[in-house]
PDB file of C-alpha atoms and ligand atoms in Angstrom:
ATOM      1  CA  UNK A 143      14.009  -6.536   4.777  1.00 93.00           C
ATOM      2  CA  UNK A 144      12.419  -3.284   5.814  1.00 95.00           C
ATOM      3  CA  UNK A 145      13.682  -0.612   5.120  1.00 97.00           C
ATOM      4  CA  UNK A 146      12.689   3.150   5.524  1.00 98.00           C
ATOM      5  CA  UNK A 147      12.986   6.334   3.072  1.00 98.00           C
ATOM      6  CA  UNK A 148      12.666   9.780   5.836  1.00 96.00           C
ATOM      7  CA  UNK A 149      11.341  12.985   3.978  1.00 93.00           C
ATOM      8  CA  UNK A 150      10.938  11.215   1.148  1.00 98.00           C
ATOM      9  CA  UNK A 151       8.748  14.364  -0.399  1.00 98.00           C
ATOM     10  CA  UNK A 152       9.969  17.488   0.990  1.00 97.00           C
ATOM     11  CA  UNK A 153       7.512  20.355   2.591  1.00 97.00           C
ATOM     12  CA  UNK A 154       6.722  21.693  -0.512  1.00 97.00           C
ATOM     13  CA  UNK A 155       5.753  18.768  -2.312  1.00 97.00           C
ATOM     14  CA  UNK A 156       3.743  16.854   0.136  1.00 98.00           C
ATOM     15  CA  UNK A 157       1.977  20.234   0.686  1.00 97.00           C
ATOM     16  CA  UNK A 158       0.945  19.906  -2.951  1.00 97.00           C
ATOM     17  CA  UNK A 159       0.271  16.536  -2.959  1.00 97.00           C
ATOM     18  CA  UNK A 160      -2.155  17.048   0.388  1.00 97.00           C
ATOM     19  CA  UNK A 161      -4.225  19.812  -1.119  1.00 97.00           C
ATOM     20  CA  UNK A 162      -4.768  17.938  -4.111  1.00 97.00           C
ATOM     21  CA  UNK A 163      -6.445  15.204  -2.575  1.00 97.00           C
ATOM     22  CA  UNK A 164      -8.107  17.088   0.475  1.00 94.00           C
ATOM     23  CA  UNK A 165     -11.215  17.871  -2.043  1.00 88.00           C
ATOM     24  CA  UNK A 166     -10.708  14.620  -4.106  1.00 94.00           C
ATOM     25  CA  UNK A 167     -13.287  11.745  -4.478  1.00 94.00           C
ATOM     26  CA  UNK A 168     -12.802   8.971  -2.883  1.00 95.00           C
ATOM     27  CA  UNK A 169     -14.586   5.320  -3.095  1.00 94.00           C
ATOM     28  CA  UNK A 170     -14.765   2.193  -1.649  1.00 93.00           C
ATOM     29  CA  UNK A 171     -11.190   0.462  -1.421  1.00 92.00           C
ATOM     30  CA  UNK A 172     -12.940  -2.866  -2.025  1.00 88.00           C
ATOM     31  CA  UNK A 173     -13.482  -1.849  -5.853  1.00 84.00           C
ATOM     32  CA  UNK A 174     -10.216  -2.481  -6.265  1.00 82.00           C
ATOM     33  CA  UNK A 175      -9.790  -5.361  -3.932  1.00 79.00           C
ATOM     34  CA  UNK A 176      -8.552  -9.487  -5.059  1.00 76.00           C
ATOM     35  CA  UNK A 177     -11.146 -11.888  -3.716  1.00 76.00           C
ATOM     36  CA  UNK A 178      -9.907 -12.444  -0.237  1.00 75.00           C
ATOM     37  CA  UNK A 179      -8.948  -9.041   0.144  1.00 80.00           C
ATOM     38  CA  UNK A 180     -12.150  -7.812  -0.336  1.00 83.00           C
ATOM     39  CA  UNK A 181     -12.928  -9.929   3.148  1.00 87.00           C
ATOM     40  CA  UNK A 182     -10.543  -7.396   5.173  1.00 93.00           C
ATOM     41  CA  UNK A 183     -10.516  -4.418   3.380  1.00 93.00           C
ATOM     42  CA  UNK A 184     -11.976  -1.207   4.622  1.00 95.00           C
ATOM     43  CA  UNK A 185     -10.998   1.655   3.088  1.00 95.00           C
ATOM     44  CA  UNK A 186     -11.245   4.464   0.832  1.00 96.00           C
ATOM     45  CA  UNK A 187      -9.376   4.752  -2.583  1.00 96.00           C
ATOM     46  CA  UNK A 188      -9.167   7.887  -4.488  1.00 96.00           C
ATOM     47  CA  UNK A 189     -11.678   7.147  -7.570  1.00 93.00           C
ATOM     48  CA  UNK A 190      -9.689   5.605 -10.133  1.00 88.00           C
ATOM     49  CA  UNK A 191     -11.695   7.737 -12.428  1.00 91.00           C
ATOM     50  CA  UNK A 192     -10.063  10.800 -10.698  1.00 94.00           C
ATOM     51  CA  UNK A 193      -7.812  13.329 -12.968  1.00 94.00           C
ATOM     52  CA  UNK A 194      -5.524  13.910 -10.449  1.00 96.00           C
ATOM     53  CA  UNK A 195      -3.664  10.432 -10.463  1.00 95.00           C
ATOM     54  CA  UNK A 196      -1.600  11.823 -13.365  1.00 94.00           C
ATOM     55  CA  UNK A 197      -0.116  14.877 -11.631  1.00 95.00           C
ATOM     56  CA  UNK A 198       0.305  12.968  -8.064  1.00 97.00           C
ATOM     57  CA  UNK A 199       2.042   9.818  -9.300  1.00 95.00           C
ATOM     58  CA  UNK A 200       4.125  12.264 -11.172  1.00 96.00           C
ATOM     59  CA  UNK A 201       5.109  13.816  -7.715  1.00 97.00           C
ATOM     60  CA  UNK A 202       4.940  10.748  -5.294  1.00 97.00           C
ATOM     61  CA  UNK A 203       6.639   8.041  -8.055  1.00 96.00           C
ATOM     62  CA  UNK A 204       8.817  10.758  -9.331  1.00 96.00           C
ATOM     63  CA  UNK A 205      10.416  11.205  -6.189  1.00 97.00           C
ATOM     64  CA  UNK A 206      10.224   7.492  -5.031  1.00 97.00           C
ATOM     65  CA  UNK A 207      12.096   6.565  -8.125  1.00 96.00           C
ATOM     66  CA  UNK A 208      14.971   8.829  -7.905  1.00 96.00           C
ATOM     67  CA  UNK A 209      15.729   8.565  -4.694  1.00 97.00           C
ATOM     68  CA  UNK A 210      19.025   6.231  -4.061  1.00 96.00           C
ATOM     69  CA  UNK A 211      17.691   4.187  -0.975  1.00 97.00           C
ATOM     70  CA  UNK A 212      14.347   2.936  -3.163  1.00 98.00           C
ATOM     71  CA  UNK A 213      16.954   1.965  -5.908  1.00 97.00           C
ATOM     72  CA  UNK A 214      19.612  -0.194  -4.018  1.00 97.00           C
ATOM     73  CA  UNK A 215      16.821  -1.757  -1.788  1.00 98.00           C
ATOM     74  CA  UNK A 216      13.795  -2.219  -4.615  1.00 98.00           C
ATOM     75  CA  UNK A 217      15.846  -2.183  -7.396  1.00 98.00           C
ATOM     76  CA  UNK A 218      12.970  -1.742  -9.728  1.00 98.00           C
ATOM     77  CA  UNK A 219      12.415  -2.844 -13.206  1.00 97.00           C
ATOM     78  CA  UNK A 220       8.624  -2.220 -13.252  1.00 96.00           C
ATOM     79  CA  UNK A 221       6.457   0.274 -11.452  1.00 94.00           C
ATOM     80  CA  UNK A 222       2.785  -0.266 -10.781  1.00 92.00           C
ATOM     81  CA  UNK A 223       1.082   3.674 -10.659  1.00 88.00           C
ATOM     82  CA  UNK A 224       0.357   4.423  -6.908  1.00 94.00           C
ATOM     83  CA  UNK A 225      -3.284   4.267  -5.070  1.00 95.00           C
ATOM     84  CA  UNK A 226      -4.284   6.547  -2.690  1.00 97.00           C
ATOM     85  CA  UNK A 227      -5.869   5.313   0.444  1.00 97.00           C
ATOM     86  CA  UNK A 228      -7.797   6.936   2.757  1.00 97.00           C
ATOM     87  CA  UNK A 229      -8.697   5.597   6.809  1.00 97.00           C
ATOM     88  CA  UNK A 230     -11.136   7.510   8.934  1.00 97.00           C
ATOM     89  CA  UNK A 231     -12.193   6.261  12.245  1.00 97.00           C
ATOM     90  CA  UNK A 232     -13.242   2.815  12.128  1.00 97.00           C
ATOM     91  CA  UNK A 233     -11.335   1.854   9.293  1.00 97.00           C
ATOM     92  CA  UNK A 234      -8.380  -0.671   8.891  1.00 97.00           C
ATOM     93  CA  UNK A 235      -7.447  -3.354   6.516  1.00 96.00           C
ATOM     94  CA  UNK A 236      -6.592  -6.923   8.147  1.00 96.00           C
ATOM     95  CA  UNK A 237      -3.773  -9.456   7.481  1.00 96.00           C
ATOM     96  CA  UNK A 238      -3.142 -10.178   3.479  1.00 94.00           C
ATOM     97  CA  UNK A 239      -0.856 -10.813   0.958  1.00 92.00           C
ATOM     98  CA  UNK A 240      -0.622  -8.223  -1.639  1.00 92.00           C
ATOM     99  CA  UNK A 241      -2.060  -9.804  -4.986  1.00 90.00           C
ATOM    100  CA  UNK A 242       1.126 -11.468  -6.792  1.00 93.00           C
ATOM    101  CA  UNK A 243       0.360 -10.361 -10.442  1.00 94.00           C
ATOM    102  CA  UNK A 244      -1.105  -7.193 -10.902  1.00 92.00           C
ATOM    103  CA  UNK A 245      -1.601  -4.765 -14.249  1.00 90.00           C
ATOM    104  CA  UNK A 246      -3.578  -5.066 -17.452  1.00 89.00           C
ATOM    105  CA  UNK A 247      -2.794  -8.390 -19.743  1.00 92.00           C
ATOM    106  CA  UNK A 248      -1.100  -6.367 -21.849  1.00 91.00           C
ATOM    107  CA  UNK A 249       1.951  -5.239 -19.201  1.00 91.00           C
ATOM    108  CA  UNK A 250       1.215  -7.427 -16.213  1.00 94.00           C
ATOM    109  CA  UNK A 251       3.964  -7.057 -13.482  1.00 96.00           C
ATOM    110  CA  UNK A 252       5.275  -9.004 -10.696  1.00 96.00           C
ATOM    111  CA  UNK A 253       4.805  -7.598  -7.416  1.00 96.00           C
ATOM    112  CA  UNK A 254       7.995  -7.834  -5.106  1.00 97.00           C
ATOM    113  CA  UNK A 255       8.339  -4.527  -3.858  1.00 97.00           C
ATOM    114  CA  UNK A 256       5.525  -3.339  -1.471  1.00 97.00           C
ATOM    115  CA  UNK A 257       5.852   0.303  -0.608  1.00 98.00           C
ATOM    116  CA  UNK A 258       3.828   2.806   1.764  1.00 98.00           C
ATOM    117  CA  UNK A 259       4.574   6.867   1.683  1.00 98.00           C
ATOM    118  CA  UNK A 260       3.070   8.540   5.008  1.00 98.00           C
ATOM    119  CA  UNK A 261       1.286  11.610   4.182  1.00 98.00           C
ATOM    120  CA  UNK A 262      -0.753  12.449   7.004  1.00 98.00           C
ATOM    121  CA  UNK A 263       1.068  13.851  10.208  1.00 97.00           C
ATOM    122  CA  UNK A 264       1.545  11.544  12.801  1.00 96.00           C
ATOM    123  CA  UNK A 265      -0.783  13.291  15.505  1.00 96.00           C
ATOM    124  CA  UNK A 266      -3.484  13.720  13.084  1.00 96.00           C
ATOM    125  CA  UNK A 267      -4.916  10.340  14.008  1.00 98.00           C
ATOM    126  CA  UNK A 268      -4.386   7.608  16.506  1.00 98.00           C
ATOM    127  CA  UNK A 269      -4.216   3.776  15.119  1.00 98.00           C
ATOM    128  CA  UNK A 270      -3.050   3.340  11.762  1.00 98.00           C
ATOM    129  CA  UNK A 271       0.178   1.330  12.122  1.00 98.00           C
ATOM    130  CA  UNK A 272       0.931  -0.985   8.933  1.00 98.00           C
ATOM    131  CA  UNK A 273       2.042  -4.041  11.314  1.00 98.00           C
ATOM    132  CA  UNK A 274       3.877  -6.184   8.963  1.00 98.00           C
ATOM    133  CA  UNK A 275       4.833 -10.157   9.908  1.00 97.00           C
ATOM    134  CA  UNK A 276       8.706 -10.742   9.688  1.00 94.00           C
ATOM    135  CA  UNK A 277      10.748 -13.601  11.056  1.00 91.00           C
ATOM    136  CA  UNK A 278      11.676 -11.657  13.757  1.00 91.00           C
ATOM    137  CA  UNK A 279       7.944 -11.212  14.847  1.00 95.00           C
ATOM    138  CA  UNK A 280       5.504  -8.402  14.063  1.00 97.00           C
ATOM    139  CA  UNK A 281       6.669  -4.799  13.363  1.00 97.00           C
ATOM    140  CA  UNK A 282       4.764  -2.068  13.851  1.00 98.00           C
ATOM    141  CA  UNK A 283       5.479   0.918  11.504  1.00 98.00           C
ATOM    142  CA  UNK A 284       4.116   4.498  11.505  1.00 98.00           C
ATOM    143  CA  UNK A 285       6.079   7.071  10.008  1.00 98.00           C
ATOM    144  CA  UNK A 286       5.748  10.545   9.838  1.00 98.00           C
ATOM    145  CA  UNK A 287       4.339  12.823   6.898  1.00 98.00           C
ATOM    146  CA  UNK A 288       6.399  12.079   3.938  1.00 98.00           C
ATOM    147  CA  UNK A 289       8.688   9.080   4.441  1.00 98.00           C
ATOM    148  CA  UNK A 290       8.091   5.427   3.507  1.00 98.00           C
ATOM    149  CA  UNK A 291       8.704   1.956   4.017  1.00 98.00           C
ATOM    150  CA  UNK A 292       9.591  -0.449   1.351  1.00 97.00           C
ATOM    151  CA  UNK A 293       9.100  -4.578   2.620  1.00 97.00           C
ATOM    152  CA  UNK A 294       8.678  -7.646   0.449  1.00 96.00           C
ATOM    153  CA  UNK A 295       4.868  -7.960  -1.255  1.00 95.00           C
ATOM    154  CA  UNK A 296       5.105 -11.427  -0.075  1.00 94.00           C
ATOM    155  CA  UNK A 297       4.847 -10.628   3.603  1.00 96.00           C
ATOM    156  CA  UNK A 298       1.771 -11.104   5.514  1.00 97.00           C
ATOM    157  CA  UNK A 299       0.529  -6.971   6.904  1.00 97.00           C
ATOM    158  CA  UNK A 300      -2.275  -5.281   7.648  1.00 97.00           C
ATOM    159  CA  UNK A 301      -3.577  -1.976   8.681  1.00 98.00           C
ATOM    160  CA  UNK A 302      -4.473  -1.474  12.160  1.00 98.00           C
ATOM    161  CA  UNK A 303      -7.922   0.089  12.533  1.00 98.00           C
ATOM    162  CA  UNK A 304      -7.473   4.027  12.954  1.00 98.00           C
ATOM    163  CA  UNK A 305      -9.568   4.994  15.944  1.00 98.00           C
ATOM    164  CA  UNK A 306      -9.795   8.828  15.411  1.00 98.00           C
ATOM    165  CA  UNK A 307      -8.547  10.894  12.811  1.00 98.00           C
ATOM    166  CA  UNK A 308      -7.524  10.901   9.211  1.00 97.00           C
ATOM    167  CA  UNK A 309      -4.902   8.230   7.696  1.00 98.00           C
ATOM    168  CA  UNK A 310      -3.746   8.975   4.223  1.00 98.00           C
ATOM    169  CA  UNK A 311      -1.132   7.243   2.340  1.00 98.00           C
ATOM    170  CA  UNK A 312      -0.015   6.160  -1.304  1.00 98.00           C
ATOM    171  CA  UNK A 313       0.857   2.445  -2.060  1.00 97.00           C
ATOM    172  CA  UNK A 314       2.439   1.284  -4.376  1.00 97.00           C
ATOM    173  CA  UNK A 315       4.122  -2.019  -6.108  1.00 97.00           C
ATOM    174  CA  UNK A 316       7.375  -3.076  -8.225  1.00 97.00           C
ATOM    175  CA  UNK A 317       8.328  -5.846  -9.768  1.00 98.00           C
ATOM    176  CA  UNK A 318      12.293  -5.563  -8.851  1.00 98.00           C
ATOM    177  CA  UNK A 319      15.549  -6.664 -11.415  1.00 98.00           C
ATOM    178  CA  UNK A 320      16.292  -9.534  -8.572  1.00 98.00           C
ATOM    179  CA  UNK A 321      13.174 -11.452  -7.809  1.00 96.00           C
ATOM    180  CA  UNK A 322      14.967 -13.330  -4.459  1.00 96.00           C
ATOM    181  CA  UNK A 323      14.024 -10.935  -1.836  1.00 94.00           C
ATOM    182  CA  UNK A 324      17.030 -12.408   0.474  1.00 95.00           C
ATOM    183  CA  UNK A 325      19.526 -11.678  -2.875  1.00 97.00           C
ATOM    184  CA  UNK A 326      18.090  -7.868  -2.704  1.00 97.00           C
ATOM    185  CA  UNK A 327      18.886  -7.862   1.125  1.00 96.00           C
ATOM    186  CA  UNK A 328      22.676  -9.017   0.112  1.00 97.00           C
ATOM    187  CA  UNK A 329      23.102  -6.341  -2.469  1.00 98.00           C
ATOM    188  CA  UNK A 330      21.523  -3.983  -0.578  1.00 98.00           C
ATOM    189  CA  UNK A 331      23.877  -4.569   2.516  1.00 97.00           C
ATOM    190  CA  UNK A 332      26.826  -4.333  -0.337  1.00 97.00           C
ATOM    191  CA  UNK A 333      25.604  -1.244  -2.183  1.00 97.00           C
ATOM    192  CA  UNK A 334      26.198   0.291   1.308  1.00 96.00           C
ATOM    193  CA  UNK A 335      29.233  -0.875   1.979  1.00 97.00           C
ATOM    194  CA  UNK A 336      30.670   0.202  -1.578  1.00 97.00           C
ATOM    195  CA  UNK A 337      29.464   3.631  -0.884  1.00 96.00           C
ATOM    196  CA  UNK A 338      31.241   4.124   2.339  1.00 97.00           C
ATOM    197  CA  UNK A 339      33.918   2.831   0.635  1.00 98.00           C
ATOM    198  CA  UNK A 340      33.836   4.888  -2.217  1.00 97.00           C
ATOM    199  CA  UNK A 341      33.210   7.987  -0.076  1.00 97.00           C
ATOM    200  CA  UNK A 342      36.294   7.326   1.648  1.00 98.00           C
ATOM    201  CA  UNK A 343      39.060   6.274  -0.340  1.00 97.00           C
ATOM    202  CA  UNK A 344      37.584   5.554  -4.774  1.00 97.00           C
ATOM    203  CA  UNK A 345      40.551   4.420  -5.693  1.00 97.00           C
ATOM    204  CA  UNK A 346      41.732   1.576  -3.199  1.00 98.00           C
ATOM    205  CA  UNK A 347      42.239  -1.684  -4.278  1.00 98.00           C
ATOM    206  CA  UNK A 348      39.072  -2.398  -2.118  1.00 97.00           C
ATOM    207  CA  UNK A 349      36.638  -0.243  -2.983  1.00 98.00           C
ATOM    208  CA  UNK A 350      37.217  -1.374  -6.840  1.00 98.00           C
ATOM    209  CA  UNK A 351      36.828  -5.326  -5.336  1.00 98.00           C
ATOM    210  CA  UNK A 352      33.718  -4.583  -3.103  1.00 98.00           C
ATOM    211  CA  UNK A 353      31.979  -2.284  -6.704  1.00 98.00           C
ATOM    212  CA  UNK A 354      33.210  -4.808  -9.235  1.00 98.00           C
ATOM    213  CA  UNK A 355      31.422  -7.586  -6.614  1.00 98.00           C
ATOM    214  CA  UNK A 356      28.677  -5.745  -6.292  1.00 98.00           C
ATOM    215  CA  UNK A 357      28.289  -4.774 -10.226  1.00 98.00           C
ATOM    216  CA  UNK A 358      28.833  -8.758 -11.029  1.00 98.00           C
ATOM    217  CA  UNK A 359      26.535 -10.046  -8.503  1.00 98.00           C
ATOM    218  CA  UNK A 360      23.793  -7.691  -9.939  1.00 98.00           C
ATOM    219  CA  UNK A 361      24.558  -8.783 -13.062  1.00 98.00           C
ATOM    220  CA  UNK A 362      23.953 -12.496 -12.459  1.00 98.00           C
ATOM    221  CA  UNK A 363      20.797 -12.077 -10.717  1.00 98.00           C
ATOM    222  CA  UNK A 364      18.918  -9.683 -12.354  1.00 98.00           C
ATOM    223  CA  UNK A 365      16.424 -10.282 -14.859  1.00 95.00           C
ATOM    224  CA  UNK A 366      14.958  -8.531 -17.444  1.00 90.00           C
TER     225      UNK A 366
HETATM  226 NI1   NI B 562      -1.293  -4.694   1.211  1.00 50.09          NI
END
């Protein structure tokens, strides 16, 4: 499942979060790169060193974490800090699998939840997409400044190479309450339909059979 987050950070805060890194340092994506990544990744990664991660995560995972679509559809439990990447002309990263394990021994994390927030404009550079493999073929996804797209880590992407222009973006990973990512496409679908059904009538017999479903069903699959 794929799903998409518009204006994700408003005007104001993707403003913020743009100057910050216009002057930032950025180094070789590869540093941070698995084995086999390292093979097909070239890119730029603002310096992990960098003492701006602390103020940008709180704007970019602030507002991914409180926003209602990235809880019904990611449904997070744990929350890996975001990188920022950075594609100038000639840069892409091929076809990989995100690594499935990431963080320190001490708090390492399942990654189920791969997500991308857009934060250069759309015209500001040509190539880019993320093209990510699905069972209904490849999808090609470029969003504008500010949304995101949430898909499964275990899905095989890439970055197309960016032929002019600048592509930023922040990625980052969550190990979700409901590991099955076809059991988070089946709440998801229900969280929805509860909603509309709350919005419409909260105390029909319904809406209480669709919630109570929904509540239960979250209950027996999520782990902690
Ligand atoms: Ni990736």
């Amino acid at each position: 499942m794929l799903v998409t987050i518009d204006n994700l950070l408003d005007a104001p805060r993707l403003n913020t979060v743009r100057e910050m890194l216009k002057n930032a340092e950025f180094t070789d994506g590869k540093l941070s790169a698995g084995k086999e990544a390292k093979m097909v990744k070239n890119n730029e990664e603002l310096s992990l060193q960098s003492p701006l991660h602390q103020q940008l995560n709180q704007i970019v995972m602030g507002a991914l974490v409180q926003h209602p679509i990235y809880q019904n559809a990611a449904l997070p439990l744990k929350l890996a800090t975001a990188f920022y990447a950075r594609y100038t002309a000639g840069m892409s990263y091929g076809f990989h699998v995100d690594d499935p394990v990431m963080g320190p021994m001490s708090g390492r994390y399942r990654s189920d939840i791969s997500t991308t927030v857009f934060l250069s404009d759309k015209e500001d550079y040509e190539g880019g997409e993320l093209i990510i493999k699905t069972d209904f073929g490849e999808q090609s996804i470029k969003l504008g400044a500010g949304a995101a797209v949430i898909y499964p880590s275990k899905s095989l992407h890439k970055v197309a190479e960016v032929t002019s222009g600048e592509r930023i973006v922040a990625v980052t990973w969550a190990q979700s309450l409901v590991k099955s990512a076809e059991k988070r496409e089946l709440l998801y679908d229900l969280s929805q339909v509860r909603d509309t059904l709350i919005a419409k009538d909260p105390q029909a017999d319904e809406t209480g059979r669709v919630s109570r479903s929904y509540a239960n069903l979250l209950r027996m699959w999520s782990e902690v």
